[in-house]
Coordinates of C-alpha atoms in Angstrom, one line a residue:
Chain A
M8 CA -30.9 0.4 -41.4
A9 CA -30.6 -1.8 -44.5
I10 CA -27.5 -3.8 -44.6
S11 CA -26.3 -5.5 -47.8
F12 CA -25.7 -9.2 -48.1
K13 CA -22.1 -8.3 -48.8
R14 CA -21.9 -6.8 -45.3
H15 CA -23.6 -9.9 -43.8
W16 CA -21.1 -12.1 -45.5
A17 CA -18.2 -10.0 -44.2
T18 CA -19.7 -10.2 -40.7
L19 CA -20.0 -13.9 -40.9
R20 CA -16.4 -14.3 -42.2
F21 CA -14.9 -12.1 -39.5
G22 CA -17.1 -13.7 -36.8
H23 CA -15.7 -17.0 -38.0
Y24 CA -12.2 -15.7 -38.0
L25 CA -12.6 -14.2 -34.5
G26 CA -14.2 -17.4 -33.1
W27 CA -11.4 -19.5 -34.6
S28 CA -8.7 -17.2 -33.2
I29 CA -10.2 -17.2 -29.7
E30 CA -10.5 -21.0 -29.7
A31 CA -7.1 -21.8 -31.3
N32 CA -4.5 -19.1 -30.6
W33 CA -3.6 -20.0 -27.1
T34 CA -1.1 -22.6 -28.1
H35 CA 1.0 -24.0 -30.9
P36 CA -1.1 -25.2 -33.9
V37 CA 0.2 -28.8 -33.6
L38 CA -0.7 -28.9 -29.9
Y39 CA -4.1 -27.4 -30.8
G40 CA -4.7 -30.1 -33.3
L41 CA -4.0 -32.7 -30.7
Y42 CA -6.2 -30.9 -28.2
S43 CA -9.1 -30.7 -30.6
V44 CA -9.2 -34.5 -31.2
I45 CA -8.5 -35.8 -27.7
R46 CA -12.0 -35.2 -26.4
P47 CA -13.9 -36.7 -29.3
V48 CA -11.5 -39.6 -29.6
F49 CA -11.7 -40.5 -25.9
A50 CA -15.5 -40.1 -25.9
S51 CA -15.6 -42.7 -28.7
L52 CA -13.1 -44.9 -27.0
L53 CA -15.3 -45.1 -24.0
L54 CA -18.1 -46.5 -26.2
V55 CA -15.6 -48.8 -27.9
F56 CA -14.5 -50.3 -24.5
I57 CA -18.1 -50.7 -23.3
Y58 CA -18.9 -52.5 -26.5
R59 CA -15.7 -54.6 -26.9
I60 CA -14.7 -55.5 -23.4
V61 CA -17.7 -55.2 -21.2
V62 CA -20.4 -56.5 -23.5
K63 CA -17.9 -58.5 -25.6
G64 CA -19.7 -57.6 -28.8
Q65 CA -22.5 -60.1 -28.3
V66 CA -25.1 -57.9 -29.9
Q67 CA -27.0 -57.3 -33.1
A68 CA -24.8 -56.9 -36.1
G69 CA -24.2 -53.3 -37.0
L70 CA -25.0 -51.9 -33.6
F71 CA -21.4 -51.0 -32.9
E72 CA -21.3 -48.9 -36.1
F73 CA -24.6 -47.5 -35.2
L74 CA -23.4 -46.0 -31.9
Y75 CA -19.9 -45.1 -33.2
V76 CA -21.2 -43.1 -36.1
G77 CA -24.0 -41.5 -34.1
N78 CA -21.6 -40.5 -31.3
A79 CA -19.0 -39.1 -33.9
F80 CA -21.6 -36.8 -35.6
F81 CA -23.2 -35.7 -32.4
M82 CA -20.0 -33.9 -31.6
Y83 CA -21.3 -31.1 -33.8
V84 CA -24.2 -30.5 -31.5
I85 CA -22.2 -30.8 -28.3
N86 CA -19.4 -28.5 -29.5
V87 CA -21.5 -25.9 -31.2
L88 CA -23.9 -25.5 -28.3
A89 CA -21.1 -25.6 -25.6
G90 CA -19.2 -23.0 -27.7
I91 CA -22.2 -20.7 -27.8
G92 CA -22.6 -20.9 -24.1
L93 CA -19.1 -19.6 -23.6
M94 CA -19.4 -17.1 -26.4
I95 CA -21.8 -14.7 -24.8
H96 CA -20.0 -14.9 -21.5
D97 CA -16.7 -14.3 -23.2
D98 CA -17.8 -11.4 -25.4
R99 CA -20.0 -9.6 -22.8
E100 CA -18.4 -10.3 -19.5
H101 CA -14.9 -11.7 -19.9
Y102 CA -13.4 -9.6 -22.7
Q103 CA -16.2 -7.0 -22.4
M104 CA -16.3 -6.4 -26.2
L105 CA -19.9 -7.1 -27.0
K106 CA -21.0 -3.5 -26.6
Y107 CA -18.4 -2.5 -29.2
I108 CA -19.7 -5.1 -31.7
Y109 CA -23.2 -3.9 -31.1
V110 CA -22.3 -0.3 -32.1
A111 CA -20.7 -1.6 -35.3
P112 CA -22.9 -1.6 -38.5
V113 CA -23.5 -5.3 -38.4
R114 CA -26.5 -7.6 -37.6
M115 CA -25.7 -9.6 -34.5
Y116 CA -27.5 -12.7 -35.9
W117 CA -24.8 -12.9 -38.6
Y118 CA -22.0 -12.2 -36.2
F119 CA -23.1 -15.0 -33.8
L120 CA -23.6 -17.3 -36.8
G121 CA -20.0 -16.6 -37.8
R122 CA -18.7 -17.3 -34.3
S123 CA -20.7 -20.5 -34.1
A124 CA -19.4 -21.6 -37.5
A125 CA -15.9 -21.6 -36.0
H126 CA -17.1 -24.4 -33.7
I127 CA -18.4 -26.3 -36.7
T128 CA -14.9 -26.1 -38.3
I129 CA -13.3 -27.4 -35.1
S130 CA -15.9 -30.1 -34.7
T131 CA -15.4 -31.2 -38.3
I132 CA -11.7 -32.0 -37.5
G133 CA -12.9 -34.1 -34.6
V134 CA -15.6 -36.0 -36.6
V135 CA -13.2 -36.8 -39.4
V136 CA -10.4 -38.0 -37.1
T137 CA -12.9 -40.0 -35.0
L138 CA -14.3 -41.8 -38.1
T139 CA -10.9 -42.4 -39.6
L140 CA -9.6 -43.8 -36.3
G141 CA -12.7 -46.0 -36.0
V142 CA -12.1 -47.6 -39.4
L143 CA -8.3 -47.9 -39.0
A144 CA -8.1 -48.9 -35.3
F145 CA -11.4 -50.1 -34.0
D146 CA -12.8 -52.1 -37.0
V147 CA -15.7 -49.9 -37.5
N148 CA -17.2 -51.3 -40.7
L149 CA -17.6 -48.2 -42.9
S150 CA -17.4 -48.8 -46.6
W151 CA -17.5 -46.3 -49.4
A152 CA -19.8 -48.6 -51.3
A153 CA -22.5 -48.3 -48.6
V154 CA -22.3 -44.5 -48.4
D155 CA -25.3 -42.7 -49.9
V156 CA -23.5 -39.4 -50.8
P157 CA -26.6 -37.2 -51.5
L158 CA -28.4 -38.4 -48.4
L159 CA -25.3 -38.0 -46.2
A160 CA -24.6 -34.5 -47.6
F161 CA -28.3 -33.5 -47.1
G162 CA -28.1 -34.9 -43.5
V163 CA -24.8 -33.0 -42.7
I164 CA -26.1 -29.7 -44.1
T165 CA -29.5 -29.8 -42.5
G166 CA -28.1 -31.1 -39.2
L167 CA -25.7 -28.3 -39.0
L168 CA -28.3 -25.7 -39.9
A169 CA -30.6 -27.1 -37.2
T170 CA -27.7 -27.1 -34.7
L171 CA -26.9 -23.5 -35.6
A172 CA -30.5 -22.5 -35.3
V173 CA -30.7 -24.0 -31.7
G174 CA -27.4 -22.4 -30.9
I175 CA -28.4 -18.9 -32.0
L176 CA -31.6 -19.2 -30.1
L177 CA -29.7 -20.2 -27.0
A178 CA -27.3 -17.3 -27.6
G179 CA -30.3 -15.0 -27.5
I180 CA -31.5 -16.6 -24.2
A181 CA -28.0 -16.1 -22.8
L182 CA -28.2 -12.4 -23.6
V183 CA -31.2 -11.9 -21.3
T184 CA -30.0 -14.2 -18.5
A185 CA -27.2 -14.0 -16.1
M186 CA -24.5 -16.7 -15.8
H187 CA -26.9 -19.5 -17.0
S188 CA -25.5 -19.8 -20.5
F189 CA -23.1 -22.6 -19.7
S190 CA -25.6 -24.8 -18.0
A191 CA -28.5 -24.1 -20.3
T192 CA -26.6 -25.0 -23.5
E193 CA -25.1 -28.0 -21.8
A194 CA -28.5 -29.1 -20.6
V195 CA -30.0 -28.7 -24.1
A196 CA -27.2 -30.7 -25.7
G197 CA -27.6 -33.3 -22.9
V198 CA -31.3 -33.7 -23.6
F199 CA -30.7 -34.1 -27.3
Y200 CA -28.0 -36.6 -26.6
L201 CA -30.3 -38.6 -24.4
A202 CA -33.4 -38.4 -26.4
S203 CA -32.4 -38.3 -30.0
G204 CA -31.0 -41.9 -29.9
C205 CA -27.5 -41.0 -31.0
V206 CA -25.9 -43.9 -29.3
Y207 CA -28.8 -46.3 -29.1
P208 CA -32.1 -46.9 -30.9
I209 CA -34.8 -44.7 -29.4
D210 CA -36.9 -47.9 -28.9
V211 CA -34.9 -48.6 -25.7
L212 CA -36.2 -45.4 -24.1
P213 CA -39.4 -45.3 -22.0
A214 CA -42.5 -44.7 -24.0
W215 CA -43.0 -41.1 -22.9
M216 CA -39.5 -40.3 -23.9
Q217 CA -39.9 -42.0 -27.3
S218 CA -42.8 -39.6 -27.9
F219 CA -40.5 -36.7 -27.1
S220 CA -37.8 -38.1 -29.4
R221 CA -40.1 -38.2 -32.3
V222 CA -40.6 -34.4 -32.2
L223 CA -36.8 -33.7 -32.1
P224 CA -35.3 -33.0 -35.5
F225 CA -32.0 -34.5 -34.2
T226 CA -33.6 -37.9 -34.0
Y227 CA -34.3 -37.8 -37.7
W228 CA -30.9 -36.3 -38.4
M229 CA -29.2 -39.2 -36.7
E230 CA -31.3 -41.7 -38.7
I231 CA -30.4 -39.8 -42.0
I232 CA -26.7 -39.7 -41.1
R233 CA -26.7 -43.5 -40.3
R234 CA -28.6 -44.4 -43.5
G235 CA -26.2 -42.2 -45.4
C236 CA -23.1 -43.7 -43.9
L237 CA -24.1 -47.3 -43.2
G238 CA -27.1 -47.9 -45.4
S239 CA -28.8 -49.7 -42.5
R240 CA -32.0 -49.2 -40.6
L241 CA -31.4 -50.3 -37.0
T242 CA -34.0 -48.1 -35.2
P243 CA -37.1 -50.3 -35.5
S244 CA -39.6 -47.4 -34.9
L245 CA -38.0 -45.3 -37.7
A246 CA -37.3 -48.2 -40.1
Q247 CA -40.7 -47.9 -41.8
L248 CA -40.0 -44.3 -42.8
S249 CA -38.6 -44.0 -46.4
D250 CA -35.6 -41.9 -47.1
L251 CA -37.8 -39.3 -48.8
E252 CA -40.1 -39.1 -45.8
L253 CA -37.1 -38.6 -43.5
V254 CA -35.8 -35.8 -45.8
G255 CA -39.2 -34.2 -45.8
I256 CA -39.5 -34.3 -41.9
M257 CA -35.9 -33.1 -41.5
S258 CA -36.4 -30.2 -44.0
A259 CA -39.6 -29.1 -42.4
T260 CA -38.2 -29.2 -38.8
T261 CA -35.0 -27.4 -39.8
V262 CA -36.9 -24.6 -41.5
G263 CA -39.2 -24.4 -38.4
L264 CA -36.2 -24.2 -36.2
L265 CA -34.5 -21.5 -38.3
V266 CA -37.7 -19.4 -38.2
L267 CA -38.0 -19.9 -34.5
S268 CA -34.4 -19.1 -34.0
H269 CA -34.6 -15.9 -36.0
F270 CA -37.7 -14.6 -34.2
G271 CA -36.5 -15.9 -30.8
F272 CA -33.1 -14.3 -31.1
T273 CA -34.7 -11.0 -32.4
L274 CA -37.0 -10.9 -29.4
C275 CA -34.2 -11.7 -26.9
D276 CA -31.9 -9.1 -28.6
Y277 CA -34.7 -6.5 -28.2
L278 CA -35.3 -7.4 -24.5
A279 CA -31.5 -7.3 -23.8
R280 CA -31.2 -3.8 -25.3
Q281 CA -34.4 -2.7 -23.4
G282 CA -33.1 -4.2 -20.1
G283 CA -29.6 -2.7 -20.5
K284 CA -28.0 -6.2 -20.5
I285 CA -25.7 -5.7 -23.5
D286 CA -22.8 -4.7 -21.2
Q287 CA -24.1 -6.6 -18.1
K288 CA -21.3 -8.0 -16.0
T289 CA -22.5 -10.6 -13.5
D290 CA -19.2 -12.1 -12.3
H291 CA -17.3 -10.4 -9.5
Chain B
M19 CA 5.8 -13.9 9.1
K20 CA 3.9 -16.7 10.7
T21 CA 0.1 -16.6 10.4
R22 CA -2.0 -17.6 13.5
L23 CA -3.9 -20.9 13.1
S24 CA -7.2 -19.1 14.0
T25 CA -6.7 -16.7 11.1
N26 CA -6.2 -19.6 8.7
L27 CA -9.2 -21.4 10.1
R28 CA -11.3 -18.3 9.6
A29 CA -10.0 -18.1 6.0
I30 CA -11.0 -21.7 5.4
V31 CA -14.5 -21.1 6.8
A32 CA -14.8 -17.9 4.7
R33 CA -13.7 -19.5 1.4
S34 CA -15.9 -22.5 1.9
Y35 CA -18.9 -20.3 3.0
V36 CA -18.9 -18.8 -0.5
R37 CA -19.3 -22.2 -2.0
I38 CA -21.7 -23.7 0.5
V39 CA -24.1 -20.7 0.7
G40 CA -23.4 -19.0 -2.6
G41 CA -23.5 -22.3 -4.6
N42 CA -26.9 -23.2 -3.2
R43 CA -28.4 -19.7 -3.2
E44 CA -28.9 -19.8 -7.0
L45 CA -31.4 -22.6 -7.3
S46 CA -31.1 -22.9 -11.0
W47 CA -27.4 -23.9 -10.5
V48 CA -28.4 -26.6 -8.1
F49 CA -31.0 -27.8 -10.6
F50 CA -28.5 -27.9 -13.5
E51 CA -25.7 -29.5 -11.5
I52 CA -28.0 -32.4 -10.6
V53 CA -29.7 -32.7 -13.9
L54 CA -26.7 -32.4 -16.2
P55 CA -24.7 -35.4 -14.8
L56 CA -28.0 -37.3 -14.6
L57 CA -28.6 -36.8 -18.4
N58 CA -25.2 -38.2 -19.1
V59 CA -25.6 -41.1 -16.7
S60 CA -29.0 -42.0 -18.1
A61 CA -27.6 -42.1 -21.6
Y62 CA -25.0 -44.6 -20.5
V63 CA -27.6 -46.7 -18.8
F64 CA -29.6 -46.8 -22.0
V65 CA -26.4 -47.7 -23.9
Y66 CA -26.0 -50.8 -21.7
R67 CA -29.7 -51.6 -22.1
A68 CA -29.3 -51.3 -25.9
L69 CA -26.3 -53.6 -25.8
G70 CA -28.2 -56.1 -23.7
A71 CA -25.6 -55.9 -20.8
S72 CA -26.5 -57.4 -17.4
P73 CA -28.3 -55.0 -15.0
E74 CA -25.4 -54.7 -12.6
Y75 CA -23.7 -52.4 -15.0
E76 CA -26.5 -49.9 -14.5
G77 CA -25.5 -49.7 -10.8
F78 CA -21.9 -49.1 -11.8
V79 CA -23.0 -46.3 -14.1
I80 CA -25.1 -44.6 -11.4
L81 CA -22.2 -44.9 -8.9
G82 CA -19.8 -43.5 -11.5
G83 CA -22.2 -40.7 -12.3
A84 CA -22.3 -39.7 -8.7
M85 CA -18.6 -39.7 -8.5
L86 CA -18.4 -37.8 -11.7
A87 CA -19.7 -34.7 -9.9
Y88 CA -16.6 -34.7 -7.7
W89 CA -14.2 -35.1 -10.6
L90 CA -15.9 -32.2 -12.5
N91 CA -15.8 -30.1 -9.3
V92 CA -12.0 -30.8 -8.9
L93 CA -11.3 -29.9 -12.5
W94 CA -13.4 -26.8 -12.8
A95 CA -13.7 -25.5 -9.3
M96 CA -10.3 -26.4 -7.9
A97 CA -7.7 -26.8 -10.7
S98 CA -9.0 -23.9 -12.8
Q99 CA -10.2 -21.8 -9.9
F100 CA -7.1 -19.6 -9.6
Y101 CA -7.5 -18.8 -13.3
W102 CA -11.0 -17.5 -12.6
E103 CA -9.8 -15.6 -9.5
K104 CA -7.1 -14.0 -11.6
E105 CA -9.5 -13.0 -14.3
M106 CA -11.9 -11.5 -11.8
G107 CA -9.2 -9.7 -9.8
N108 CA -9.6 -11.8 -6.6
L109 CA -6.2 -13.5 -6.7
E110 CA -4.3 -10.5 -5.7
L111 CA -6.6 -10.0 -2.8
F112 CA -5.9 -13.5 -1.6
L113 CA -2.2 -12.9 -2.0
I114 CA -2.1 -9.7 0.1
A115 CA -4.2 -11.2 2.8
P116 CA -2.3 -12.4 5.9
I117 CA -3.2 -16.0 5.4
S118 CA -1.7 -19.2 4.1
R119 CA -2.6 -20.0 0.4
M120 CA -3.2 -23.5 1.5
A121 CA -6.1 -22.2 3.7
I122 CA -7.7 -20.7 0.6
L123 CA -7.3 -24.0 -1.2
L124 CA -8.6 -26.0 1.8
G125 CA -11.6 -23.7 2.0
M126 CA -12.3 -24.2 -1.7
A127 CA -12.0 -28.0 -1.2
V128 CA -14.3 -28.1 1.8
G129 CA -16.9 -26.0 0.2
G130 CA -16.7 -27.9 -3.1
L131 CA -16.9 -31.2 -1.3
F132 CA -20.1 -30.1 0.5
M133 CA -21.7 -28.7 -2.7
C134 CA -20.9 -31.9 -4.7
S135 CA -22.1 -34.2 -2.0
V136 CA -25.6 -32.7 -2.3
R137 CA -25.4 -33.3 -6.1
A138 CA -24.0 -36.8 -5.8
A139 CA -26.6 -37.9 -3.3
S140 CA -29.3 -36.6 -5.6
I141 CA -27.9 -38.6 -8.5
L142 CA -27.8 -41.7 -6.4
V143 CA -31.4 -41.3 -5.2
M144 CA -32.6 -40.6 -8.7
G145 CA -30.6 -43.6 -10.0
V146 CA -32.4 -45.8 -7.4
V147 CA -35.8 -44.3 -8.2
L148 CA -35.6 -44.0 -12.0
F149 CA -33.5 -47.1 -12.8
G150 CA -34.3 -49.4 -9.9
V151 CA -30.6 -49.8 -8.9
K152 CA -30.1 -51.8 -5.7
F153 CA -27.2 -51.0 -3.4
Q154 CA -26.4 -53.8 -0.9
V155 CA -24.0 -52.2 1.5
E156 CA -22.9 -54.5 4.4
H157 CA -19.9 -52.6 5.6
W158 CA -21.0 -49.0 6.1
W159 CA -18.0 -47.9 8.1
T160 CA -15.6 -49.2 5.5
L161 CA -17.6 -47.6 2.8
G162 CA -17.5 -44.3 4.7
A163 CA -13.8 -44.5 5.3
T164 CA -13.2 -45.3 1.6
F165 CA -15.2 -42.3 0.6
V166 CA -13.5 -40.0 3.0
V167 CA -10.0 -41.1 2.1
T168 CA -10.8 -41.0 -1.6
M169 CA -12.1 -37.4 -1.3
V170 CA -9.1 -36.3 0.7
A171 CA -6.8 -37.7 -2.0
L172 CA -8.9 -36.3 -4.8
Y173 CA -9.1 -32.8 -3.4
G174 CA -5.4 -33.1 -2.6
L175 CA -4.9 -33.7 -6.3
G176 CA -7.2 -30.8 -7.0
M177 CA -5.1 -28.5 -4.8
L178 CA -2.0 -29.7 -6.5
L179 CA -3.5 -29.0 -10.0
S180 CA -4.7 -25.6 -8.7
S181 CA -1.2 -24.6 -7.8
L182 CA 0.2 -25.9 -11.1
F183 CA -2.5 -24.1 -13.1
M184 CA -1.9 -20.9 -11.1
L185 CA 0.2 -19.3 -13.7
L186 CA -1.6 -20.7 -16.7
G187 CA -4.1 -18.7 -18.7
R188 CA -6.5 -20.1 -21.2
N189 CA -4.2 -23.1 -21.7
G190 CA -5.1 -24.2 -18.1
W191 CA -8.7 -23.9 -19.0
K192 CA -8.2 -26.1 -22.1
L193 CA -6.1 -28.5 -20.0
S194 CA -9.1 -29.1 -17.7
M195 CA -11.2 -29.8 -20.8
V196 CA -8.7 -32.3 -22.1
L197 CA -8.7 -34.1 -18.7
Q198 CA -12.4 -34.7 -18.7
E199 CA -13.0 -37.5 -21.2
P200 CA -9.8 -39.5 -20.8
V201 CA -10.4 -39.7 -17.1
Y202 CA -14.0 -40.9 -17.6
L203 CA -12.4 -43.8 -19.5
A204 CA -9.3 -44.5 -17.5
G205 CA -11.0 -43.9 -14.1
G206 CA -13.5 -46.6 -14.8
F207 CA -16.5 -44.4 -14.3
Y208 CA -18.9 -46.6 -16.2
F209 CA -17.3 -50.1 -15.9
P210 CA -14.8 -51.8 -13.7
V211 CA -11.4 -50.3 -14.4
K212 CA -9.7 -53.7 -14.6
Y213 CA -11.2 -54.3 -18.0
L214 CA -8.7 -51.8 -19.3
G215 CA -5.9 -54.2 -18.4
V216 CA -3.8 -54.2 -15.2
A217 CA -1.0 -51.9 -16.6
T218 CA -3.4 -49.2 -17.7
S219 CA -5.3 -49.5 -14.4
V220 CA -2.2 -49.0 -12.4
V221 CA -1.3 -45.9 -14.3
A222 CA -4.9 -44.7 -13.9
A223 CA -4.7 -45.3 -10.2
V224 CA -2.9 -42.0 -9.9
I225 CA -6.3 -40.5 -10.1
P226 CA -7.8 -41.3 -6.6
L227 CA -11.3 -41.9 -8.0
T228 CA -10.0 -44.9 -9.9
L229 CA -9.2 -46.9 -6.8
G230 CA -11.9 -45.2 -4.7
M231 CA -14.6 -46.2 -7.1
D232 CA -13.2 -49.7 -7.5
A233 CA -13.4 -50.1 -3.7
M234 CA -16.8 -48.6 -3.5
R235 CA -18.1 -50.9 -6.2
Q236 CA -17.0 -53.8 -4.2
L237 CA -18.6 -52.5 -1.1
C238 CA -21.9 -51.4 -2.7
F239 CA -22.4 -54.5 -4.8
P240 CA -20.8 -57.3 -2.7
T241 CA -22.8 -60.1 -4.3
L242 CA -21.9 -59.1 -7.9
D243 CA -18.7 -59.8 -9.8
T244 CA -17.2 -56.3 -9.9
N245 CA -13.9 -57.6 -11.3
P246 CA -11.9 -55.6 -8.7
L247 CA -8.4 -54.4 -9.3
L248 CA -7.3 -55.0 -5.7
P249 CA -8.9 -55.9 -2.3
V250 CA -10.6 -53.0 -0.5
G251 CA -8.0 -52.9 2.2
A252 CA -5.1 -52.5 -0.2
E253 CA -6.9 -49.8 -2.1
L254 CA -7.6 -47.9 1.1
A255 CA -4.0 -48.0 2.0
I256 CA -2.8 -46.8 -1.4
L257 CA -5.4 -44.0 -1.3
T258 CA -4.1 -42.9 2.1
V259 CA -0.6 -42.7 0.7
L260 CA -1.9 -40.7 -2.3
A261 CA -3.7 -38.3 0.0
V262 CA -0.6 -37.5 2.0
V263 CA 1.6 -37.2 -1.1
F264 CA -0.9 -35.0 -3.0
L265 CA -1.3 -32.6 0.0
W266 CA 2.4 -32.3 0.5
C267 CA 3.1 -31.8 -3.2
A268 CA 0.3 -29.2 -3.3
A269 CA 1.9 -27.1 -0.5
V270 CA 5.4 -27.3 -2.1
S271 CA 4.1 -26.6 -5.6
L272 CA 1.9 -23.7 -4.4
A273 CA 4.9 -21.9 -2.8
H274 CA 7.1 -22.6 -5.8
M275 CA 4.5 -21.3 -8.3
E276 CA 3.7 -18.2 -6.3
R277 CA 7.4 -17.3 -6.1
K278 CA 7.8 -17.9 -9.9
G279 CA 4.7 -15.9 -10.5
R280 CA 5.9 -12.9 -8.5
E281 CA 9.3 -13.0 -10.3
S282 CA 7.8 -13.2 -13.7
G283 CA 4.9 -10.8 -13.0
R284 CA 2.3 -13.3 -14.2
L285 CA 0.2 -13.6 -11.0
T286 CA -2.1 -10.7 -11.9
M287 CA -1.9 -10.9 -15.7
K288 CA -5.4 -11.1 -17.2
W289 CA -6.7 -12.3 -20.5
Q290 CA -3.6 -14.3 -21.4

């Protein structure tokens, strides 16, 4: 069945609207706004305290900004992947609506993309508030003069695409597994957090883990975001890469991830239909 | 109608059985529950290494990481548990059974405690093996007593939260999410809580893990400067008081919330 781009776009929009509603309609909008920034702000505060009070700031200049900016942007990965873990469970088992969406004339890939995009919207609020608070309250040295707008814009767009690609792939895996979606998505986000050097240069990791870091697109994403925001190169092992080389690596890995995500999701979707898992209910 | 003690004891055993046996039957859950906190803990160890902090902080992080398993268990498997039970249709079965609601909560706590202890022990062992952390415990009995009292107080708090969250829907779930990160900071999971200032630490001491970890840090690393909030004895005494208060409040609150729920018809309301 051929579906027009207009229909895909509508699926994406309504998926986004539904995702946003499920996430936000349980309380008053003001309270929701507060809720959505508490987690990211406190996660950053933890790092601020570690830096300011425990270590007393006796470290290389710029390292505080390095970890603060990395942690703020990594919220996208954590929130989107965690949201996807819940999404399959919610749609299939909790609200039991997945089967009805499947019989609608839509492509599930676009629907899940829309649902995931809602988490990007929510994360964006958290990232903006965290960065603003960092500048205003914690002396994070971010200046507009140092911002490389094209590089930062490229980093944000490709990073989000890569995150969505991983998320959709995990959504596919969640379709064919039972009650593992929470843990699997959290584990993947945790591995990326640990290995992509979002709060420390990857050079502090053991050698074998550094090798692993170098094949993760998120390692290059973090480096691009930091160069775009701060203009500095604090990861020694990535410092020799030019901006253009980083852009090339990030583009190639993102395209690779998108292709993998598309085929991976299509395969899982096929297996889920074959195995009768679309209306599977594993809680009791 | 008074329920016989033996019936309540059987209810405790039955509810904890689900957690002890069911929780460990699915091996992938055991794997994830050990690995997930370990990933987080490892990241903080590397943060300290990147900042050039002294190695004792790595020990604090590993201890905090092990205790983290209990806090997450209290939030997600105690406080939010009645929400899940309501959504799955089990809550009404609990309510019509001739047992005390406290027996259900106690069963959940006992089972959760056992399940978490396996995870916490694994994190400690892996912390020692992977990061070379050295624990130098001299007073094992005091450490054991501190752990037990901390857990009684912590799970007492979990029972209280569970009763408070009983009537909540998704907002209870979100509340649990909100309580995660602030407690990581205020509870001093990754550094001695006194660094936050005495006033903040005193407020944070409402969460039993704050004082419990402060005491355990002193007992596990006696030769290091752990910047303690209070001496171990005083912390143990406060934790004992907290344990009694939380358990009493949980019993009162549970009865009150159940009555309110029956009156408003919200005890069995799904998808709210």
